[in-house]
Amino acid sequence: MLKKKLNRSIGGTIALFVLLALVGLYTSLPLFYTVSNAFKPLDQLYKFPPPLFVANPTTDNFIELIQLCSEYRIPLSRYIVNSVFVSVVSTLGNLALASMAAYPLAKHTFPGKKLIQKMVVMSLLFTSVVTYIPQYVVIAKMGLLNTQWSVILPMFMMPLGLYLMQNFIMLLNDSMLEAARIDGAGEFRIYASVVMPNCKPAWLTLIIFAFQQVWNNNGNLYIYKEAQKMLPALLSSVAAGSSSVARAGVSAAASLLILIPPALIFLLSQSSVVETMSTSGMKD
Amino acid sequence: MSIAGTGSSITGLGAKRGASEKIRQTLRQVKQHKMSYVLVAPYMLFFIIFMVIPVCISIGLSFTNFNMLKVTEFVGLSNYKRLFLEDKVFVTVLKNTLVFAVFTGPVGYFLSFGLAWLINEFGRGMRTLLTFLFYAPALSSNLYFMWTYIFSGDAYGIANQMLMSIGVLQEPMQWLTDTRTMMGVLILIQLWASLGTAFLSFIAGFQSLDRSLFEAGAIDGIRNRWQEVWYISIPQMAPQLLFGAVMQISSAFSVSTIIMSLAGWPTTEYKADTIVTYMLDMGNTRYEVGYACAIAVFLFALMLFTNNVISRMLRKYSKD
């Protein structure tokens, strides 16, 4: 251990820290400004250079945000209900279907398994925006346009969740499953009462990835009725005036509020995420 | 001669019998693993509807003039002919896509790896905080609205104020609509958002490294950190590096949301549009779905090709 420390020169350490500080500053500056601008009174928003910290914090921006929203035809509560509904149903659906499929893909050998695994890995490449045009045709044919199901149902098959769960379950001890089988448990029973309780880190990770993706979806691509849309859509219309700095405070307040749910989930499940991602590797 | 003939006919028969035997065996296995299929089926149903069918549809429609309004006709390769030979805008967006991909792909990839490596030096609490700070752009893509405050086109935008106060600019710059600056500014912003899934995978990879190898390495004459990461960490992390590459390619070629929200859709003279935003423009605004599908097929091919080349490179490296 002592030897290892000696290997590292002080100059190198300082250089690394300077680099880390610079890149860190660059990546986290927007986050800092979002937080501080949200609490800045109007006069400080226009100050130059823009103060990083707030001198006399105010909740004016949040109050103005609520006032702005109440002037809209659609009440704020509607967007919140839509966002929560879409995010929760998509995430739970993805969790249920992906974990159920991940168990046999990880632990059974059956004809067609290799093909499915190959397709899933390949589809990790294709984000929803890449397949958007043909997906639009499918969703239109199914009569789902203008409904929230157009956002929810495609989320059920988010391949990243399945991929991570499968890799995690592969590492579970076979003897545990064998013991349950000897006790007469069926495969579904094994999935529900042996596999699932033992891969909690994996499903927490799936939840954070699925939730973060759908929570940031405004629904604009498949939904044209304003009353069906989600929170980020409201944010874009509130912030529409922010190409001039006029609404910088209000849009910062809105961004901050929207960040809170995924940030909380991420911070609470961070160690699970790390544990799961260590199994994310592609062997071949 | 005749003996040889009988011989070959016997082996032919054997092969036939072998094939039907194989089918029977497969069927037996399918029956035996009925429950596996039942568990996989619900996911696969959605996977087929929203992934397999769309990919197949785009290949099929790319040979037609489908536009959701008129009767669809088979037009052969004319969409592809238009794409490669006639469409001047496509050349621009292809070039833009590659520029974005080079910056957010490799640069983002190495940045993710470097930062994960540095973060690993800290204790648990600090590590959690730093991971959160770097990953925040991916957690809420809405944070990019803050960039409109920095690159705002009026005299109050931070970049404009800063450059005007030191006299570099005489009047405010329209950062996000001026064709001279928008590409650069968008690359900066896209790079900021490029620490994603790969970054988390690398952090996890560093934390699950086998500690004893570092001590063994020190005895074997590893002198500094660079050698340590090169000879010990990277070879052990090959699977994570491969996964990270796939995720990074996926996001590098689908750059679109930030461009569309900050620089407009389409951007000034298509100077900052990518294949994805151009495809959406064709399919969604102009209803030229057949042509948009040809663009999609090209994009699929480009992504699969890149993925193939990079995986092969990484595998070769990890085997050496």
mmCIF file of C-alpha atoms in Angstrom, chain B residues 2-314:
data_model
loop_
_atom_site.group_PDB
_atom_site.id
_atom_site.type_symbol
_atom_site.label_atom_id
_atom_site.label_comp_id
_atom_site.label_asym_id
_atom_site.label_seq_id
_atom_site.Cartn_x
_atom_site.Cartn_y
_atom_site.Cartn_z
ATOM 1 C CA SER B 2 -21.103 -48.095 -58.193
ATOM 2 C CA ILE B 3 -19.786 -48.645 -54.698
ATOM 3 C CA ALA B 4 -18.822 -45.028 -54.424
ATOM 4 C CA GLY B 5 -22.322 -44.124 -55.668
ATOM 5 C CA THR B 6 -24.062 -46.183 -53.011
ATOM 6 C CA GLY B 7 -21.695 -44.718 -50.486
ATOM 7 C CA SER B 8 -22.653 -41.173 -51.307
ATOM 8 C CA SER B 9 -26.368 -42.003 -51.374
ATOM 9 C CA ILE B 10 -26.074 -43.535 -47.932
ATOM 10 C CA THR B 11 -24.374 -40.436 -46.535
ATOM 11 C CA GLY B 12 -27.064 -38.322 -48.227
ATOM 12 C CA LEU B 13 -29.724 -40.363 -46.499
ATOM 13 C CA GLY B 14 -27.798 -40.078 -43.250
ATOM 14 C CA ALA B 15 -27.663 -36.304 -43.559
ATOM 15 C CA LYS B 16 -31.384 -36.190 -44.219
ATOM 16 C CA ARG B 17 -32.086 -38.366 -41.246
ATOM 17 C CA GLY B 18 -29.668 -36.222 -39.225
ATOM 18 C CA ALA B 19 -31.522 -33.056 -40.200
ATOM 19 C CA SER B 20 -34.950 -34.398 -39.249
ATOM 20 C CA GLU B 21 -33.442 -35.777 -36.063
ATOM 21 C CA LYS B 22 -32.095 -32.313 -35.336
ATOM 22 C CA ILE B 23 -35.489 -30.717 -35.905
ATOM 23 C CA ARG B 24 -37.099 -33.271 -33.615
ATOM 24 C CA GLN B 25 -34.456 -32.617 -30.979
ATOM 25 C CA THR B 26 -34.994 -28.862 -31.232
ATOM 26 C CA LEU B 27 -38.739 -29.355 -30.880
ATOM 27 C CA ARG B 28 -38.156 -31.480 -27.811
ATOM 28 C CA GLN B 29 -35.984 -28.736 -26.350
ATOM 29 C CA VAL B 30 -38.610 -26.129 -27.155
ATOM 30 C CA LYS B 31 -41.219 -28.216 -25.352
ATOM 31 C CA GLN B 32 -38.901 -28.809 -22.434
ATOM 32 C CA HIS B 33 -38.282 -25.068 -22.039
ATOM 33 C CA LYS B 34 -41.870 -24.000 -22.570
ATOM 34 C CA MET B 35 -41.700 -21.869 -19.441
ATOM 35 C CA SER B 36 -38.649 -19.951 -20.738
ATOM 36 C CA TYR B 37 -40.627 -18.887 -23.789
ATOM 37 C CA VAL B 38 -43.610 -17.913 -21.691
ATOM 38 C CA LEU B 39 -41.386 -15.637 -19.599
ATOM 39 C CA VAL B 40 -39.640 -14.087 -22.605
ATOM 40 C CA ALA B 41 -42.792 -13.702 -24.714
ATOM 41 C CA PRO B 42 -44.323 -10.499 -23.263
ATOM 42 C CA TYR B 43 -41.084 -8.555 -23.645
ATOM 43 C CA MET B 44 -40.464 -9.954 -27.116
ATOM 44 C CA LEU B 45 -43.969 -8.977 -28.206
ATOM 45 C CA PHE B 46 -43.215 -5.316 -27.516
ATOM 46 C CA PHE B 47 -39.686 -5.657 -28.835
ATOM 47 C CA ILE B 48 -40.994 -6.986 -32.138
ATOM 48 C CA ILE B 49 -43.706 -4.326 -32.425
ATOM 49 C CA PHE B 50 -41.550 -1.322 -31.559
ATOM 50 C CA MET B 51 -38.068 -2.378 -32.702
ATOM 51 C CA VAL B 52 -38.043 -5.278 -35.196
ATOM 52 C CA ILE B 53 -41.071 -4.184 -37.217
ATOM 53 C CA PRO B 54 -39.974 -0.514 -37.429
ATOM 54 C CA VAL B 55 -36.527 -1.524 -38.662
ATOM 55 C CA CYS B 56 -38.067 -3.871 -41.235
ATOM 56 C CA ILE B 57 -40.649 -1.260 -42.238
ATOM 57 C CA SER B 58 -37.986 1.352 -42.883
ATOM 58 C CA ILE B 59 -36.122 -1.050 -45.157
ATOM 59 C CA GLY B 60 -39.355 -1.865 -47.018
ATOM 60 C CA LEU B 61 -40.646 1.708 -47.275
ATOM 61 C CA SER B 62 -37.263 3.012 -48.413
ATOM 62 C CA PHE B 63 -38.042 1.478 -51.825
ATOM 63 C CA THR B 64 -41.391 3.274 -52.098
ATOM 64 C CA ASN B 65 -42.734 6.826 -52.295
ATOM 65 C CA PHE B 66 -44.935 6.315 -49.207
ATOM 66 C CA ASN B 67 -46.172 9.636 -47.826
ATOM 67 C CA MET B 68 -49.228 8.660 -45.741
ATOM 68 C CA LEU B 69 -51.526 10.480 -48.212
ATOM 69 C CA LYS B 70 -51.201 9.156 -51.751
ATOM 70 C CA VAL B 71 -51.254 5.564 -53.008
ATOM 71 C CA THR B 72 -47.901 3.999 -52.316
ATOM 72 C CA GLU B 73 -45.806 2.978 -55.303
ATOM 73 C CA PHE B 74 -42.687 0.907 -55.555
ATOM 74 C CA VAL B 75 -39.937 3.179 -56.816
ATOM 75 C CA GLY B 76 -36.922 0.876 -56.675
ATOM 76 C CA LEU B 77 -33.668 2.485 -55.785
ATOM 77 C CA SER B 78 -34.688 6.041 -56.639
ATOM 78 C CA ASN B 79 -34.755 7.187 -52.984
ATOM 79 C CA TYR B 80 -31.194 5.977 -52.584
ATOM 80 C CA LYS B 81 -30.199 7.551 -55.896
ATOM 81 C CA ARG B 82 -31.594 10.853 -54.684
ATOM 82 C CA LEU B 83 -29.861 10.461 -51.325
ATOM 83 C CA PHE B 84 -26.386 9.761 -52.657
ATOM 84 C CA LEU B 85 -26.346 11.591 -55.978
ATOM 85 C CA GLU B 86 -28.837 14.440 -55.994
ATOM 86 C CA ASP B 87 -29.455 15.695 -52.462
ATOM 87 C CA LYS B 88 -26.939 18.462 -51.713
ATOM 88 C CA VAL B 89 -28.386 19.042 -48.217
ATOM 89 C CA PHE B 90 -27.709 15.420 -47.333
ATOM 90 C CA VAL B 91 -23.998 15.961 -47.938
ATOM 91 C CA THR B 92 -24.091 18.854 -45.437
ATOM 92 C CA VAL B 93 -25.976 16.912 -42.766
ATOM 93 C CA LEU B 94 -23.772 13.843 -43.233
ATOM 94 C CA LYS B 95 -20.709 16.012 -42.709
ATOM 95 C CA ASN B 96 -22.300 17.627 -39.615
ATOM 96 C CA THR B 97 -23.243 14.232 -38.196
ATOM 97 C CA LEU B 98 -19.690 12.972 -38.568
ATOM 98 C CA VAL B 99 -18.292 16.123 -36.935
ATOM 99 C CA PHE B 100 -20.716 15.772 -34.008
ATOM 100 C CA ALA B 101 -19.989 12.047 -33.797
ATOM 101 C CA VAL B 102 -16.222 12.582 -33.690
ATOM 102 C CA PHE B 103 -16.544 15.075 -30.851
ATOM 103 C CA THR B 104 -19.209 13.468 -28.730
ATOM 104 C CA GLY B 105 -18.116 9.924 -29.563
ATOM 105 C CA PRO B 106 -14.341 9.536 -29.080
ATOM 106 C CA VAL B 107 -13.836 12.785 -27.136
ATOM 107 C CA GLY B 108 -16.798 12.034 -24.877
ATOM 108 C CA TYR B 109 -15.614 8.452 -24.525
ATOM 109 C CA PHE B 110 -12.108 9.379 -23.405
ATOM 110 C CA LEU B 111 -13.474 12.130 -21.191
ATOM 111 C CA SER B 112 -15.790 9.604 -19.519
ATOM 112 C CA PHE B 113 -12.911 7.214 -19.008
ATOM 113 C CA GLY B 114 -10.546 9.881 -17.682
ATOM 114 C CA LEU B 115 -13.070 11.329 -15.273
ATOM 115 C CA ALA B 116 -14.101 7.887 -14.027
ATOM 116 C CA TRP B 117 -10.447 7.150 -13.395
ATOM 117 C CA LEU B 118 -9.959 10.377 -11.434
ATOM 118 C CA ILE B 119 -13.174 10.020 -9.469
ATOM 119 C CA ASN B 120 -12.019 6.606 -8.383
ATOM 120 C CA GLU B 121 -9.233 8.268 -6.355
ATOM 121 C CA PHE B 122 -11.723 9.847 -3.952
ATOM 122 C CA GLY B 123 -13.510 8.481 -0.924
ATOM 123 C CA ARG B 124 -17.068 7.251 -1.062
ATOM 124 C CA GLY B 125 -18.934 10.468 -0.252
ATOM 125 C CA MET B 126 -16.938 12.671 -2.617
ATOM 126 C CA ARG B 127 -17.237 10.019 -5.307
ATOM 127 C CA THR B 128 -21.015 10.031 -5.076
ATOM 128 C CA LEU B 129 -21.125 13.825 -5.271
ATOM 129 C CA LEU B 130 -18.767 14.042 -8.255
ATOM 130 C CA THR B 131 -20.580 11.261 -10.095
ATOM 131 C CA PHE B 132 -23.810 13.145 -9.598
ATOM 132 C CA LEU B 133 -22.355 16.475 -10.784
ATOM 133 C CA PHE B 134 -20.933 14.947 -13.965
ATOM 134 C CA TYR B 135 -23.949 12.790 -14.675
ATOM 135 C CA ALA B 136 -26.511 15.547 -13.992
ATOM 136 C CA PRO B 137 -26.781 16.630 -17.671
ATOM 137 C CA ALA B 138 -27.910 13.101 -18.543
ATOM 138 C CA LEU B 139 -30.329 12.931 -15.615
ATOM 139 C CA SER B 140 -32.281 15.927 -16.776
ATOM 140 C CA SER B 141 -31.763 16.952 -20.355
ATOM 141 C CA ASN B 142 -33.700 20.125 -19.472
ATOM 142 C CA LEU B 143 -30.599 21.574 -17.851
ATOM 143 C CA TYR B 144 -29.434 22.577 -21.330
ATOM 144 C CA PHE B 145 -31.821 25.513 -21.149
ATOM 145 C CA MET B 146 -29.114 27.148 -19.056
ATOM 146 C CA TRP B 147 -26.970 27.338 -22.195
ATOM 147 C CA THR B 148 -29.477 29.680 -23.787
ATOM 148 C CA TYR B 149 -28.685 32.048 -20.915
ATOM 149 C CA ILE B 150 -24.960 31.763 -21.632
ATOM 150 C CA PHE B 151 -25.182 31.925 -25.430
ATOM 151 C CA SER B 152 -28.144 34.249 -25.645
ATOM 152 C CA GLY B 153 -28.060 36.400 -28.790
ATOM 153 C CA ASP B 154 -28.742 39.728 -27.038
ATOM 154 C CA ALA B 155 -26.355 41.945 -25.089
ATOM 155 C CA TYR B 156 -27.315 40.270 -21.801
ATOM 156 C CA GLY B 157 -26.081 36.788 -22.746
ATOM 157 C CA ILE B 158 -23.078 35.842 -20.634
ATOM 158 C CA ALA B 159 -20.806 35.008 -23.570
ATOM 159 C CA ASN B 160 -21.693 38.269 -25.303
ATOM 160 C CA GLN B 161 -21.218 40.367 -22.162
ATOM 161 C CA MET B 162 -17.883 38.743 -21.470
ATOM 162 C CA LEU B 163 -16.506 39.178 -24.991
ATOM 163 C CA MET B 164 -17.882 42.700 -25.337
ATOM 164 C CA SER B 165 -16.430 43.815 -22.013
ATOM 165 C CA ILE B 166 -12.920 42.794 -23.067
ATOM 166 C CA GLY B 167 -13.466 44.292 -26.504
ATOM 167 C CA VAL B 168 -13.335 41.142 -28.652
ATOM 168 C CA LEU B 169 -16.864 41.774 -29.890
ATOM 169 C CA GLN B 170 -18.318 45.163 -30.788
ATOM 170 C CA GLU B 171 -21.901 44.008 -30.933
ATOM 171 C CA PRO B 172 -23.765 40.918 -29.664
ATOM 172 C CA MET B 173 -23.187 37.694 -31.585
ATOM 173 C CA GLN B 174 -26.124 35.479 -32.606
ATOM 174 C CA TRP B 175 -24.335 32.373 -31.344
ATOM 175 C CA LEU B 176 -27.052 29.834 -32.072
ATOM 176 C CA THR B 177 -28.269 31.053 -35.469
ATOM 177 C CA ASP B 178 -25.130 32.485 -37.043
ATOM 178 C CA THR B 179 -23.713 29.861 -39.400
ATOM 179 C CA ARG B 180 -20.164 30.800 -38.387
ATOM 180 C CA THR B 181 -20.593 29.974 -34.689
ATOM 181 C CA MET B 182 -23.535 27.620 -34.218
ATOM 182 C CA MET B 183 -21.726 24.398 -35.015
ATOM 183 C CA GLY B 184 -18.943 25.155 -32.531
ATOM 184 C CA VAL B 185 -21.317 26.226 -29.800
ATOM 185 C CA LEU B 186 -23.529 23.165 -30.292
ATOM 186 C CA ILE B 187 -20.493 20.867 -30.139
ATOM 187 C CA LEU B 188 -19.493 22.452 -26.820
ATOM 188 C CA ILE B 189 -22.985 21.884 -25.448
ATOM 189 C CA GLN B 190 -23.274 18.367 -26.833
ATOM 190 C CA LEU B 191 -19.923 17.462 -25.326
ATOM 191 C CA TRP B 192 -21.191 18.679 -21.972
ATOM 192 C CA ALA B 193 -24.071 16.231 -22.269
ATOM 193 C CA SER B 194 -21.949 13.303 -23.423
ATOM 194 C CA LEU B 195 -21.121 11.848 -20.005
ATOM 195 C CA GLY B 196 -23.803 9.201 -19.904
ATOM 196 C CA THR B 197 -24.280 5.473 -19.468
ATOM 197 C CA ALA B 198 -20.704 4.741 -20.555
ATOM 198 C CA PHE B 199 -19.406 7.027 -17.808
ATOM 199 C CA LEU B 200 -21.351 5.119 -15.129
ATOM 200 C CA SER B 201 -20.152 1.822 -16.533
ATOM 201 C CA PHE B 202 -16.517 2.994 -16.341
ATOM 202 C CA ILE B 203 -16.908 4.188 -12.742
ATOM 203 C CA ALA B 204 -18.265 0.784 -11.815
ATOM 204 C CA GLY B 205 -15.479 -0.901 -13.750
ATOM 205 C CA PHE B 206 -12.785 0.970 -11.841
ATOM 206 C CA GLN B 207 -14.386 0.117 -8.535
ATOM 207 C CA SER B 208 -14.583 -3.578 -9.214
ATOM 208 C CA LEU B 209 -10.956 -3.935 -10.299
ATOM 209 C CA ASP B 210 -8.947 -6.609 -8.580
ATOM 210 C CA ARG B 211 -6.873 -4.691 -5.986
ATOM 211 C CA SER B 212 -4.250 -7.412 -5.599
ATOM 212 C CA LEU B 213 -3.170 -6.892 -9.203
ATOM 213 C CA PHE B 214 -1.989 -3.368 -8.382
ATOM 214 C CA GLU B 215 0.309 -4.662 -5.676
ATOM 215 C CA ALA B 216 1.576 -7.386 -7.976
ATOM 216 C CA GLY B 217 2.107 -4.716 -10.610
ATOM 217 C CA ALA B 218 4.121 -2.564 -8.228
ATOM 218 C CA ILE B 219 6.419 -5.510 -7.564
ATOM 219 C CA ASP B 220 6.713 -6.198 -11.293
ATOM 220 C CA GLY B 221 8.061 -2.687 -11.805
ATOM 221 C CA ILE B 222 5.046 -0.567 -12.716
ATOM 222 C CA ARG B 223 6.432 2.915 -12.193
ATOM 223 C CA ASN B 224 3.602 5.377 -12.464
ATOM 224 C CA ARG B 225 -0.102 5.861 -12.819
ATOM 225 C CA TRP B 226 -0.045 5.882 -16.602
ATOM 226 C CA GLN B 227 1.543 2.471 -16.722
ATOM 227 C CA GLU B 228 -0.858 1.299 -14.039
ATOM 228 C CA VAL B 229 -3.931 2.283 -16.008
ATOM 229 C CA TRP B 230 -2.478 1.049 -19.300
ATOM 230 C CA TYR B 231 -1.207 -2.360 -18.173
ATOM 231 C CA ILE B 232 -3.574 -3.230 -15.320
ATOM 232 C CA SER B 233 -6.848 -1.300 -15.380
ATOM 233 C CA ILE B 234 -7.683 -1.160 -19.090
ATOM 234 C CA PRO B 235 -7.152 -4.854 -19.875
ATOM 235 C CA GLN B 236 -9.358 -5.797 -16.920
ATOM 236 C CA MET B 237 -12.042 -3.360 -17.986
ATOM 237 C CA ALA B 238 -12.295 -4.554 -21.597
ATOM 238 C CA PRO B 239 -15.954 -5.672 -21.247
ATOM 239 C CA GLN B 240 -16.994 -2.297 -19.819
ATOM 240 C CA LEU B 241 -15.030 -0.469 -22.494
ATOM 241 C CA LEU B 242 -16.868 -2.440 -25.169
ATOM 242 C CA PHE B 243 -20.267 -1.712 -23.619
ATOM 243 C CA GLY B 244 -19.310 1.948 -23.226
ATOM 244 C CA ALA B 245 -18.364 2.125 -26.892
ATOM 245 C CA VAL B 246 -21.769 0.814 -27.966
ATOM 246 C CA MET B 247 -23.587 3.330 -25.765
ATOM 247 C CA GLN B 248 -21.355 6.172 -26.930
ATOM 248 C CA ILE B 249 -21.824 5.342 -30.623
ATOM 249 C CA SER B 250 -25.547 5.170 -30.024
ATOM 250 C CA SER B 251 -25.679 8.665 -28.553
ATOM 251 C CA ALA B 252 -23.066 10.185 -30.877
ATOM 252 C CA PHE B 253 -25.060 9.331 -34.008
ATOM 253 C CA SER B 254 -28.423 10.347 -32.603
ATOM 254 C CA VAL B 255 -27.506 13.913 -31.630
ATOM 255 C CA SER B 256 -30.740 15.820 -32.175
ATOM 256 C CA THR B 257 -32.707 17.077 -29.158
ATOM 257 C CA ILE B 258 -30.246 19.768 -28.148
ATOM 258 C CA ILE B 259 -29.865 21.022 -31.716
ATOM 259 C CA MET B 260 -33.610 21.156 -32.301
ATOM 260 C CA SER B 261 -34.335 22.972 -29.040
ATOM 261 C CA LEU B 262 -31.478 25.452 -29.125
ATOM 262 C CA ALA B 263 -30.699 26.210 -32.769
ATOM 263 C CA GLY B 264 -34.078 25.548 -34.337
ATOM 264 C CA TRP B 265 -35.436 22.902 -36.677
ATOM 265 C CA PRO B 266 -34.190 23.027 -39.309
ATOM 266 C CA THR B 267 -31.169 25.157 -38.426
ATOM 267 C CA THR B 268 -30.045 28.102 -40.530
ATOM 268 C CA GLU B 269 -29.278 26.731 -44.029
ATOM 269 C CA TYR B 270 -29.102 23.215 -42.491
ATOM 270 C CA LYS B 271 -25.592 24.176 -41.361
ATOM 271 C CA ALA B 272 -25.940 22.421 -37.984
ATOM 272 C CA ASP B 273 -28.488 19.725 -38.839
ATOM 273 C CA THR B 274 -27.637 16.044 -38.442
ATOM 274 C CA ILE B 275 -28.906 12.976 -40.266
ATOM 275 C CA VAL B 276 -31.458 12.460 -37.498
ATOM 276 C CA THR B 277 -32.891 15.984 -37.528
ATOM 277 C CA TYR B 278 -32.913 15.957 -41.342
ATOM 278 C CA MET B 279 -34.730 12.625 -41.322
ATOM 279 C CA LEU B 280 -37.296 13.999 -38.860
ATOM 280 C CA ASP B 281 -37.683 17.085 -41.043
ATOM 281 C CA MET B 282 -38.337 14.925 -44.134
ATOM 282 C CA GLY B 283 -40.678 12.481 -42.415
ATOM 283 C CA ASN B 284 -42.495 14.690 -39.943
ATOM 284 C CA THR B 285 -42.747 18.060 -41.646
ATOM 285 C CA ARG B 286 -42.708 17.152 -45.329
ATOM 286 C CA TYR B 287 -44.344 13.696 -45.076
ATOM 287 C CA GLU B 288 -41.784 12.216 -47.458
ATOM 288 C CA VAL B 289 -41.784 9.057 -45.372
ATOM 289 C CA GLY B 290 -40.303 6.804 -48.055
ATOM 290 C CA TYR B 291 -37.324 9.082 -48.444
ATOM 291 C CA ALA B 292 -36.997 9.520 -44.675
ATOM 292 C CA CYS B 293 -36.879 5.721 -44.360
ATOM 293 C CA ALA B 294 -34.043 5.544 -46.877
ATOM 294 C CA ILE B 295 -32.181 8.024 -44.652
ATOM 295 C CA ALA B 296 -32.969 5.841 -41.612
ATOM 296 C CA VAL B 297 -31.631 2.731 -43.342
ATOM 297 C CA PHE B 298 -28.435 4.585 -44.212
ATOM 298 C CA LEU B 299 -28.108 5.644 -40.565
ATOM 299 C CA PHE B 300 -28.652 2.052 -39.301
ATOM 300 C CA ALA B 301 -25.945 0.843 -41.655
ATOM 301 C CA LEU B 302 -23.561 3.607 -40.612
ATOM 302 C CA MET B 303 -24.077 2.841 -36.896
ATOM 303 C CA LEU B 304 -23.699 -0.924 -37.307
ATOM 304 C CA PHE B 305 -20.585 -0.450 -39.411
ATOM 305 C CA THR B 306 -18.987 1.910 -36.878
ATOM 306 C CA ASN B 307 -19.898 -0.426 -34.058
ATOM 307 C CA ASN B 308 -18.343 -3.371 -35.895
ATOM 308 C CA VAL B 309 -15.087 -1.570 -36.584
ATOM 309 C CA ILE B 310 -14.737 -0.273 -33.031
ATOM 310 C CA SER B 311 -15.658 -3.562 -31.329
ATOM 311 C CA ARG B 312 -13.112 -5.330 -33.486
ATOM 312 C CA MET B 313 -10.453 -2.789 -32.520
ATOM 313 C CA LEU B 314 -11.249 -3.062 -28.807
#
